[in-house]
Short mmCIF file of C-alpha atoms and ligand atoms in Angstrom, two decimals:
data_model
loop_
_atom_site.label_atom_id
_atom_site.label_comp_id
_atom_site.label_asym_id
_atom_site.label_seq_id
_atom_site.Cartn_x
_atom_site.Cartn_y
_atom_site.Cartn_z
CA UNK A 3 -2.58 -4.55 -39.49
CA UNK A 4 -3.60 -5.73 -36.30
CA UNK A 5 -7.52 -6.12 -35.53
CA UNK A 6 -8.92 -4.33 -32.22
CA UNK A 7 -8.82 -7.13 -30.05
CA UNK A 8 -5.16 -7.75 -30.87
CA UNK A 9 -4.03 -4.32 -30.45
CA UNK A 10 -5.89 -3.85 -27.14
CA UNK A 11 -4.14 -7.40 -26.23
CA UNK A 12 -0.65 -5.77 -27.01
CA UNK A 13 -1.71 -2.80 -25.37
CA UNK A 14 -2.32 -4.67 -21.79
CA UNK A 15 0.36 -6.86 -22.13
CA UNK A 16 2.89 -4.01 -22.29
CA UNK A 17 0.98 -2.09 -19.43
CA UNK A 18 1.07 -4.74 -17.30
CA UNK A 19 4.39 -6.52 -18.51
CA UNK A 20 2.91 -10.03 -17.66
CA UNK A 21 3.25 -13.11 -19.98
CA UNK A 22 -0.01 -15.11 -20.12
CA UNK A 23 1.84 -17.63 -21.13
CA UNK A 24 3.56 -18.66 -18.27
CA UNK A 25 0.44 -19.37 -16.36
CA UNK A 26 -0.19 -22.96 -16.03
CA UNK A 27 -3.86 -22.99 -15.12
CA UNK A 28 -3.70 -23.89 -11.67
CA UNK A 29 -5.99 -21.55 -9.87
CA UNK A 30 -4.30 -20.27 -6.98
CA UNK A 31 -4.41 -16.95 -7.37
CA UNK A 32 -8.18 -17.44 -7.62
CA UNK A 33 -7.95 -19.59 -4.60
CA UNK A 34 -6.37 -16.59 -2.54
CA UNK A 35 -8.32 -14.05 -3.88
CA UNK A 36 -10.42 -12.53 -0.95
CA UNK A 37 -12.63 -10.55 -3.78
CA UNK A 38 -13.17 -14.06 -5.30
CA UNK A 39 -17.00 -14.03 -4.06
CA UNK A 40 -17.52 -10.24 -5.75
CA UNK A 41 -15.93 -10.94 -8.74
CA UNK A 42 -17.77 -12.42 -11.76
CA UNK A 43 -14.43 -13.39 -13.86
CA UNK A 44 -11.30 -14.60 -11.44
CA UNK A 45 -7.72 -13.58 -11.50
CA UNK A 46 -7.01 -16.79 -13.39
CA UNK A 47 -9.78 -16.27 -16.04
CA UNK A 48 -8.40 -12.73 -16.71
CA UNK A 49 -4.78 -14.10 -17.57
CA UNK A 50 -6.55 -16.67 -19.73
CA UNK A 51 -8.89 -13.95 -20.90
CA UNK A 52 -6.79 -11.37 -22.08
CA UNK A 53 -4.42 -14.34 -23.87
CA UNK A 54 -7.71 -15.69 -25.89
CA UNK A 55 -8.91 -12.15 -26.66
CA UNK A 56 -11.85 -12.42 -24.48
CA UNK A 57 -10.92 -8.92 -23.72
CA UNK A 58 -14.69 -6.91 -24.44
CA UNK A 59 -16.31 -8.98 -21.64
CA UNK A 60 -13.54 -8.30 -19.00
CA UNK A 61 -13.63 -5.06 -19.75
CA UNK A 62 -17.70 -4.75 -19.25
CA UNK A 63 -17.75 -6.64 -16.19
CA UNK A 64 -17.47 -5.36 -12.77
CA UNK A 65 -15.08 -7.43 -11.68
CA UNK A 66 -12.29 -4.77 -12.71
CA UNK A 67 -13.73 -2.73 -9.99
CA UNK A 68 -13.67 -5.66 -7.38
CA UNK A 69 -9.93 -6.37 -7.16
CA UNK A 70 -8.46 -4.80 -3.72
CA UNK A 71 -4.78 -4.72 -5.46
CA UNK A 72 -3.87 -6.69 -2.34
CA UNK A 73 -0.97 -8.28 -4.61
CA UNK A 74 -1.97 -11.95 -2.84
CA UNK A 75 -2.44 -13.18 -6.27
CA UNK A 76 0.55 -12.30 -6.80
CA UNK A 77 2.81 -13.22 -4.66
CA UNK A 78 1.06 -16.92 -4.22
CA UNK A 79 1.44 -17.41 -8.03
CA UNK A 80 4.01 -20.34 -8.40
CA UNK A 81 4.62 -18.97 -11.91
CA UNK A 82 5.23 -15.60 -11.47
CA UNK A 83 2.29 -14.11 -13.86
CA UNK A 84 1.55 -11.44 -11.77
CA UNK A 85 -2.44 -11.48 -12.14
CA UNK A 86 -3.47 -8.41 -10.51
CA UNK A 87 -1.21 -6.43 -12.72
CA UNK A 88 -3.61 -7.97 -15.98
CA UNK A 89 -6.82 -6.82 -13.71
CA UNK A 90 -5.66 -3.03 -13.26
CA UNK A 91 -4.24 -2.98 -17.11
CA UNK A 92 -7.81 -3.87 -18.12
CA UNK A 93 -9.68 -1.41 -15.56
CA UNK A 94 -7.06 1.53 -17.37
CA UNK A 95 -7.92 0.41 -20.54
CA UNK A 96 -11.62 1.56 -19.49
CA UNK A 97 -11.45 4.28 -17.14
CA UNK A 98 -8.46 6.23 -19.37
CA UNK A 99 -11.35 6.74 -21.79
CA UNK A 100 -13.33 9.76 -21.84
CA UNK A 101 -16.35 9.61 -19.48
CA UNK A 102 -16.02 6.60 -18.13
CA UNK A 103 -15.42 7.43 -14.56
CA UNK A 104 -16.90 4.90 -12.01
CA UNK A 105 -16.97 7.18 -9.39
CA UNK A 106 -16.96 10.96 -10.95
CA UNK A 107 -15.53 13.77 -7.86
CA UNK A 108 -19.35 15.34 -7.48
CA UNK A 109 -20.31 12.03 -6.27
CA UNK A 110 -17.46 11.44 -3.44
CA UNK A 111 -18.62 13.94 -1.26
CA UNK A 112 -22.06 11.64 -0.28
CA UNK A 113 -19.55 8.92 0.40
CA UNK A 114 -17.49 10.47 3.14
CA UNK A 115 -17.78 10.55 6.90
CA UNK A 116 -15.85 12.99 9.54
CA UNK A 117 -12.89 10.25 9.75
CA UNK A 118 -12.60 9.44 5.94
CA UNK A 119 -8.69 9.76 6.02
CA UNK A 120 -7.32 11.31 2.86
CA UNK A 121 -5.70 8.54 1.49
CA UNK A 122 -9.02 6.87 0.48
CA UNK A 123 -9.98 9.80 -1.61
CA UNK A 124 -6.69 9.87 -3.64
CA UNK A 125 -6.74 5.83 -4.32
CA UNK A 126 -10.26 6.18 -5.30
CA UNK A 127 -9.18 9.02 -7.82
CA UNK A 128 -6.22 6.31 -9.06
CA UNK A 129 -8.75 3.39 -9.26
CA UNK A 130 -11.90 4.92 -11.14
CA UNK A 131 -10.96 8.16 -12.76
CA UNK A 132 -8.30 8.31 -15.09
CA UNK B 26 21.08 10.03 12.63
CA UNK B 27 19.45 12.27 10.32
CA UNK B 28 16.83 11.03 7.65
CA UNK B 29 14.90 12.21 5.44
CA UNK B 30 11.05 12.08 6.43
CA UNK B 31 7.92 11.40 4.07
CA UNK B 32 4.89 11.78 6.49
CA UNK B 33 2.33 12.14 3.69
CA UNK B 34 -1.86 13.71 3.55
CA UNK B 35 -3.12 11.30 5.95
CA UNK B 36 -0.33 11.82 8.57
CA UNK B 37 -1.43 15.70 8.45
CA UNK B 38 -5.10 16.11 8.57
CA UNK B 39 -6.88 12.47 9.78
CA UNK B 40 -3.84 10.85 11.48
CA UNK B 41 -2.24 13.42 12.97
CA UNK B 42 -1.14 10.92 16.00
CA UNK B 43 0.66 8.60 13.55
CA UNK B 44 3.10 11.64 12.67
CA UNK B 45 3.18 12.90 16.01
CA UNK B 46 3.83 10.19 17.99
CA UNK B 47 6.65 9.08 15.24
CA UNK B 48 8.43 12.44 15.33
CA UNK B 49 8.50 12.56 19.53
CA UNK B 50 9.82 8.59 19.78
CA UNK B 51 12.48 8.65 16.67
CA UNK B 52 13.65 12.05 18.73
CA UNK B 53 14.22 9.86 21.85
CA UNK B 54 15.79 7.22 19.86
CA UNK B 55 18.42 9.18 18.62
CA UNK B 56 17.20 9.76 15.09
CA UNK B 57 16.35 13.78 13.15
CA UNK B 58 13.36 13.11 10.96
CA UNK B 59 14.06 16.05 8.46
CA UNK B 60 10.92 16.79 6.81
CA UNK B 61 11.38 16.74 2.86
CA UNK B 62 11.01 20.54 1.65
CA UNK B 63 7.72 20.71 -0.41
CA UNK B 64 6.81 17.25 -0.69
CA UNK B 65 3.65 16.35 -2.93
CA UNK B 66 1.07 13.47 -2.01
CA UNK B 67 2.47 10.00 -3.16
CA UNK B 68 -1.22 9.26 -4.52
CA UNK B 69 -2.50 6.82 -2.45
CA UNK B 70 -2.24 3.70 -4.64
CA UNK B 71 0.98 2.53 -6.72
CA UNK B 72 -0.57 2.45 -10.49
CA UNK B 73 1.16 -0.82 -11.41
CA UNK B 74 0.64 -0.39 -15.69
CA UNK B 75 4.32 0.79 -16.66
CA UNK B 76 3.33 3.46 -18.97
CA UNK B 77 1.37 5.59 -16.02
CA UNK B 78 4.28 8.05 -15.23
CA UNK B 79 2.63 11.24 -14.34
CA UNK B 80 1.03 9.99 -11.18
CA UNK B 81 4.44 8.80 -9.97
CA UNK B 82 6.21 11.90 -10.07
CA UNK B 83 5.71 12.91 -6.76
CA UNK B 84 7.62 9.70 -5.35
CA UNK B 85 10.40 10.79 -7.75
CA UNK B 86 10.87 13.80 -6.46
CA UNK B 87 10.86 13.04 -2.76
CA UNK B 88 13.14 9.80 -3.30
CA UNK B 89 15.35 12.56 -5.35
CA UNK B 90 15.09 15.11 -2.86
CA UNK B 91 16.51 11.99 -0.36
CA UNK B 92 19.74 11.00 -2.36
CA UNK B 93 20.55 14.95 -3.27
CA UNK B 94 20.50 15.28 0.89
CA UNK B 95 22.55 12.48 1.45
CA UNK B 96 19.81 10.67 3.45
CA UNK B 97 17.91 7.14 3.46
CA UNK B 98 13.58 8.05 2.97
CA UNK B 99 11.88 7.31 5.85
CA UNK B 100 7.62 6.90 5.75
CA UNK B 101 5.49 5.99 8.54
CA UNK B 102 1.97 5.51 6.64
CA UNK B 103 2.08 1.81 4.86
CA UNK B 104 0.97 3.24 1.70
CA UNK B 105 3.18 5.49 1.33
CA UNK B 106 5.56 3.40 2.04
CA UNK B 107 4.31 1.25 -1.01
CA UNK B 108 3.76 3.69 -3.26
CA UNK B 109 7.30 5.41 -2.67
CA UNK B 110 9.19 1.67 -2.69
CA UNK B 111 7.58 0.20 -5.56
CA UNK B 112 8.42 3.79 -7.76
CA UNK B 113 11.67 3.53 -6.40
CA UNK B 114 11.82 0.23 -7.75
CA UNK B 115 10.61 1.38 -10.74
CA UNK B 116 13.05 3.75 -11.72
CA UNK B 117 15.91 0.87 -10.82
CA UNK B 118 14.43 -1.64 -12.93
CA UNK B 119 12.46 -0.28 -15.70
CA UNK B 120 14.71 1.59 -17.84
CA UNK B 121 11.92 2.76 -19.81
CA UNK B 122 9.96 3.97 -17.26
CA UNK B 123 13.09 5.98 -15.31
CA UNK B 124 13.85 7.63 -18.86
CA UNK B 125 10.50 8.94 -19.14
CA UNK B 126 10.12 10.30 -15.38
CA UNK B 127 13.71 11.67 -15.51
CA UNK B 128 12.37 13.44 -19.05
CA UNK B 129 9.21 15.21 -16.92
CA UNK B 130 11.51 15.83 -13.95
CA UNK B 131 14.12 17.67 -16.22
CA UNK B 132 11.43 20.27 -16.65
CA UNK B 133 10.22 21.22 -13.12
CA UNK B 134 12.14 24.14 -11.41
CA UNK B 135 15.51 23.39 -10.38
CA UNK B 136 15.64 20.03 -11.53
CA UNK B 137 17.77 17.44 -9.45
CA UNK B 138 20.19 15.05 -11.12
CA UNK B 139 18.64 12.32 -13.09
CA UNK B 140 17.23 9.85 -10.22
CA UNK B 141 18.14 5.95 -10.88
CA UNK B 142 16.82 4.81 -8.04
CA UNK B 143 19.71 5.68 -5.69
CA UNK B 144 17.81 6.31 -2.19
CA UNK B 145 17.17 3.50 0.41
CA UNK B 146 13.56 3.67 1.07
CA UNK B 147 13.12 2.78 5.03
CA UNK B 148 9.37 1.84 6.87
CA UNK B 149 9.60 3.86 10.46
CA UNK B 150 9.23 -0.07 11.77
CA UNK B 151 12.30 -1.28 9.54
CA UNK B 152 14.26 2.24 11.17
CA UNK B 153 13.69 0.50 14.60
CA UNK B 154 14.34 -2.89 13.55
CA UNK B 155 17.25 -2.37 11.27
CA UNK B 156 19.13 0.79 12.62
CA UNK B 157 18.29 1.59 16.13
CA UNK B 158 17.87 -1.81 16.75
CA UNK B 159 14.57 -3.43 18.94
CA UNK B 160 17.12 -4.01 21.95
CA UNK B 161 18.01 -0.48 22.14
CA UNK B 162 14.33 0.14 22.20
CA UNK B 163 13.58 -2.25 24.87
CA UNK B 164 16.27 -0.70 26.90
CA UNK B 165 14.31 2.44 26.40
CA UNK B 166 10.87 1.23 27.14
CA UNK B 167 10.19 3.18 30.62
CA UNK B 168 6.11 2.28 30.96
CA UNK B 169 6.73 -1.75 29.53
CA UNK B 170 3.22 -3.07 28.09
CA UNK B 171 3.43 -6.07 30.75
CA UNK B 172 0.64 -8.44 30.15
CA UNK B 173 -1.19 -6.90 26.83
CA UNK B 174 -1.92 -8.83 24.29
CA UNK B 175 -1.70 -7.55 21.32
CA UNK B 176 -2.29 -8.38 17.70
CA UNK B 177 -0.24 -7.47 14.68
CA UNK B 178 -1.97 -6.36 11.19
CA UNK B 179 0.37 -6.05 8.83
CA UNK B 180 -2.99 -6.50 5.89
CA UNK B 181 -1.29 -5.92 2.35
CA UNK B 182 0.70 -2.90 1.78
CA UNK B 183 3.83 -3.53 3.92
CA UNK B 184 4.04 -6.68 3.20
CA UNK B 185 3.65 -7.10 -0.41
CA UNK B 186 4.72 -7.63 -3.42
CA UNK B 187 7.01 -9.50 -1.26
CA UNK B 188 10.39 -9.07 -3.64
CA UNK B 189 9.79 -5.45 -3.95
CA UNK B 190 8.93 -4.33 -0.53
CA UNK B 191 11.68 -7.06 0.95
CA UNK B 192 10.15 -5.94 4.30
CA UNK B 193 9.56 -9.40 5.65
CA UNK B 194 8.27 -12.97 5.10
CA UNK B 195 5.00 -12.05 3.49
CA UNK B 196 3.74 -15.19 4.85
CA UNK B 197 5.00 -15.14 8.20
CA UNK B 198 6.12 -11.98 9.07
CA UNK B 199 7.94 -11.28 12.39
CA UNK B 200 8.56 -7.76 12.23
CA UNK B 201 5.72 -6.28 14.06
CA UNK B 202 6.24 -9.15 17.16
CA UNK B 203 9.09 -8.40 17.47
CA UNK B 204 8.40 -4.91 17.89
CA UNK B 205 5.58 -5.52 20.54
CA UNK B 206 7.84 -8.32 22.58
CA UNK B 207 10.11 -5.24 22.74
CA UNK B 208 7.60 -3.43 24.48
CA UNK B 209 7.18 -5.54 26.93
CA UNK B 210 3.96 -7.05 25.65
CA UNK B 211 2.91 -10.07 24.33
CA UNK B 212 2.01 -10.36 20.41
CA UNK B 213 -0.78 -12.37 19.24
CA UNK B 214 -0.67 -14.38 16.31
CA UNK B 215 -3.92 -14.97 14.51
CA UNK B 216 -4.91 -16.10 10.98
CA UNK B 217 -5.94 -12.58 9.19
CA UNK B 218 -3.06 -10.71 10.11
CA UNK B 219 -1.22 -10.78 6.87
CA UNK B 220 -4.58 -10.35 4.66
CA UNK B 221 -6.58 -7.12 3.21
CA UNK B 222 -8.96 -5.54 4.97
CA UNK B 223 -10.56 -4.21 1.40
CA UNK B 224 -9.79 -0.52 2.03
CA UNK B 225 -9.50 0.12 -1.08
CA UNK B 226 -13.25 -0.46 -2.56
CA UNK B 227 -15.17 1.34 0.59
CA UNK B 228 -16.05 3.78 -1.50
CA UNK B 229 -17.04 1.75 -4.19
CA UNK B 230 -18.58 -1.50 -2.71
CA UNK B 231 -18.53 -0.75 1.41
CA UNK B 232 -20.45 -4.36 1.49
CA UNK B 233 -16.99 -6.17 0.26
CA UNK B 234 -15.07 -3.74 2.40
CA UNK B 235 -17.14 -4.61 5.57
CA UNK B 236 -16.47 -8.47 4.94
CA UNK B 237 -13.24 -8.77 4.66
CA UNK B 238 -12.20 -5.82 7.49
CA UNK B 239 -14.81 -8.22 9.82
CA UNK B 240 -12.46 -11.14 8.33
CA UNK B 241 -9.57 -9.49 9.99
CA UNK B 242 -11.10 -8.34 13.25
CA UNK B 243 -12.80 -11.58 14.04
CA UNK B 244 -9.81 -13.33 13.56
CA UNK B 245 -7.82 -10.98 16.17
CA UNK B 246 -10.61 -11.20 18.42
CA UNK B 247 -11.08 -15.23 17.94
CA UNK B 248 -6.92 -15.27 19.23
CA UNK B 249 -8.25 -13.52 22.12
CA UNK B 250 -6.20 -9.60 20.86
CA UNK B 251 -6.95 -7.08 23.59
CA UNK B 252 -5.54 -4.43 20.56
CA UNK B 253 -4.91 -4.00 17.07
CA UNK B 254 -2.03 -2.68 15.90
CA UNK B 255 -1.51 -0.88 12.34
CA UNK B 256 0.71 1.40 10.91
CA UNK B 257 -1.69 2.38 8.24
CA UNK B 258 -4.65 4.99 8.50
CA UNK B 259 -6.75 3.30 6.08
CA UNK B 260 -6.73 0.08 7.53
CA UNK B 261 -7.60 1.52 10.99
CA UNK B 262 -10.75 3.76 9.04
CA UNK B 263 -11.87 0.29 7.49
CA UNK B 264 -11.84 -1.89 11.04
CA UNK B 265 -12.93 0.94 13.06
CA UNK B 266 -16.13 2.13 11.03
CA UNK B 267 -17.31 -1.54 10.85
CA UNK B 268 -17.22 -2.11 14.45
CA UNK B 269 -14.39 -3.72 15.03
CA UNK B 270 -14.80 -5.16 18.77
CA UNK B 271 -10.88 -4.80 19.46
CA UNK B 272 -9.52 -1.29 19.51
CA UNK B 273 -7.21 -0.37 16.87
CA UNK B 274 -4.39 1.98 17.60
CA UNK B 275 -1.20 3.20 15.85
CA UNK B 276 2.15 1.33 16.36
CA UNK B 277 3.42 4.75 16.78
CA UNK B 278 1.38 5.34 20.08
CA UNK B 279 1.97 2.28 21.57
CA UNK B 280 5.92 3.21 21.18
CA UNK B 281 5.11 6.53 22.94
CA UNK B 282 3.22 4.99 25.66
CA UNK B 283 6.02 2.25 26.44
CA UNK B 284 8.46 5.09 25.73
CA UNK B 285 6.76 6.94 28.38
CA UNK B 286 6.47 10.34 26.03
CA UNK B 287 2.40 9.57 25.03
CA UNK B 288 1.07 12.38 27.27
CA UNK B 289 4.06 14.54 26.55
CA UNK B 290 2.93 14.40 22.95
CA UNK B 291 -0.59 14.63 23.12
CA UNK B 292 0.08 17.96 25.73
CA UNK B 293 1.86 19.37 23.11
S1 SF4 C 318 -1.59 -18.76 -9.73
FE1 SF4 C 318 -0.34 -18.12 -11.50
S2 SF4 C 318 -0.03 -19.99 -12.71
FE2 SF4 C 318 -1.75 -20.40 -11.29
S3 SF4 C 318 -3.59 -19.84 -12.47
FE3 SF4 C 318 -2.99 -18.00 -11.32
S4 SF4 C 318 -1.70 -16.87 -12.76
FE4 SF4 C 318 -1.85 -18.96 -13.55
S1 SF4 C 319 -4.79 -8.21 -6.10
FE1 SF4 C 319 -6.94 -8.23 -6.77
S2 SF4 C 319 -7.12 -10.06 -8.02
FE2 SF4 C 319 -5.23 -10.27 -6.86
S3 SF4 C 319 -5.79 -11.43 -5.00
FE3 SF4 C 319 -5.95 -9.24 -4.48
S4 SF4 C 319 -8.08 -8.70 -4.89
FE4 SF4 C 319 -7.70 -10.65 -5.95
#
């Protein structure tokens, strides 16, 4: 039987389809990352993360909430991981549970101006509800 | 030409121009934007975990709607565009994924064909580039942009991930140039232009969104950009609310206005 940790590894591996093994270490996706200076854990760490198991402190870190799914990570990757992909896996694995919302609906309307367009309010319903 | 037409929520309530402006230039050009009967908001944001299927459905059906009329998918917004392209990727790579949204699909009312990904999925600025063509354009151009300088953002959505959106070099795009040198203006190439402008987290963490949208504006403005232009509402929002110094507009309206049809369209 697999422990926790190994089952939520599975579990974000097949969400995101990305092979931690591939990566090679070299940091460029961290590099590129314009959310590097608001993240605590890089796009790198989380590929090397979620292959060691390290998968509790990505998951309570605010960095899931930092990435701007910009994809630069991943298309600069010379390997073809596909970081971002391992960053949003992690954030579902959190916000799919129940009650863990980072931004619940009652609290959006505070957040809005006259020229909010639409499109904000239905990515921020993707990203932090589930 | 007729096409199927995705405008999308944010072409019908905040960015009404966008869609306007679109539907009065692709009429001059020689191209029907049919509206898609009944189509559902594409969500905003492509979910990229392969098991999310429910939130996808929507692309489905328009992309559906598209091959059962015969007709390539256009969408002006750039994440719509995303969102619809990368699902419609989906469904031609991920056999898994397809199988599953062909299940739910089976069950709405009158169900189309199972969808495999069949439609070509056309950006309004690919539509002018690829099928009318920017020298039919330029021989259209009645009010020519002589002199304005003006700076392309393509920021993320258009541009990547590069092998799925196969809209351009995601590193050095040319696409949106070329568009402006067929207006009769001159584009501005700066730094920023193919970066994020960190939309997506104003809600969240407005600080991160203000940096890197300043990132983006301050570069334009460094090159010496008398305009932004954008094709997506979000990114204009984000540059606009923090005080970008160089006006951001629509590619859409600057078409109309070298088009000559801008006043036409607002009148109307
Ligand atoms: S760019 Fe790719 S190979 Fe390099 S560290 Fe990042 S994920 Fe690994
Ligand atoms: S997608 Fe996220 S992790 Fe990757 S470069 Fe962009 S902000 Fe950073």
């Amino acid at each position: 039987m697999l422990n926790k940790t190994e089952r939520q590894k599975e579990q974000i591996l097949r969400m995101s389809g990305v092979n931690p093994l591939k990566c090679m270490r070299c940091g460029k996706c961290s590099g590129t990352c314009p959310s590097y200076d608001e993240m605590e854990y890089h796009p790198h760490q989380f590929v090397y993360m979620v292959e060691t198991g390290d998968i509790e402190t990505l998951r309570n870190s605010d960095s899931i909430y930092k990435c701007l799914s910009c994809f630069a990570c991943v298309d600069r990757c010379p390997r073809g991981v596909e970081p971002a992909k391992i960053v949003e896996a992690v954030r579902l694995t959190v916000i799919r549970e129940k009650g863990v919302s980072r931004i619940t609906p009652n609290e959006i309307p505070a957040l809005l101006d006259d020229e909010t367009p639409q499109q904000l309010l239905m990515s921020a319903m993707r990203k932090y509800n589930k | 030409m007729k096409v199927s037409y995705f405008p999308g929520c944010t072409l019908r309530t905040k960015a009404k121009d966008l869609d306007n402006y679109a539907r009065k230039c692709a009429e001059i050009l020689g191209v029907e934007l049919c509206e898609i009967k009944d189509w559902q908001c594409c969500g905003g944001a492509f979910v990229s975990a392969k098991d999310e299927v429910a939130s996808k459905l929507s692309s489905v059906r328009a992309l559906a709607a598209a091959r059962d009329a015969g007709q390539p998918l256009v969408t002006v917004c750039s994440a719509c565009h995303n969102v619809i392209k990368q699902t419609n990727d989906a469904m031609q790579n991920d056999e898994e994924f397809a199988a599953k949204a062909n299940l739910y699909m089976s069950q709405d009312k009158d169900p189309s064909e199972a969808y495999n990904g069949e439609t070509e999925v056309y950006h309004y600025l690919e539509l002018l580039r690829d099928v009318v063509g920017f020298d039919k354009i330029k021989e259209a151009v009645k009010n020519p942009l002589t002199g304005k300088k003006i700076a392309a953002y393509y920021g993320c959505m258009l541009l990547r991930p590069g092998k799925v959106m196969n809209f351009d070099d995601p590193e050095n795009p040319t696409i949106i140039e070329d568009f402006i040198r067929a207006l009769g203006a001159e584009p501005v190439i700066y730094p920023a232009r193919n970066e994020c402008c960190g939309g997506y987290v104003i809600l969240e963490d407005a600080k991160s969104a203000e940096k890197k949208s300043n990132k983006v504006s301050e570069s334009a403005a460094n090159h010496g950009a008398e305009i932004i232009v954008t094709a997506c509402p979000l990114c204009k929002y984000n540059l606009e609310k923090n005080g970008s110094s160089v006006p951001v507009v629509y590619f859409t309206e600057l078409l109309a206005e070298a088009l000559g049809v801008k006043e036409d369209t607002d009148a109307e």
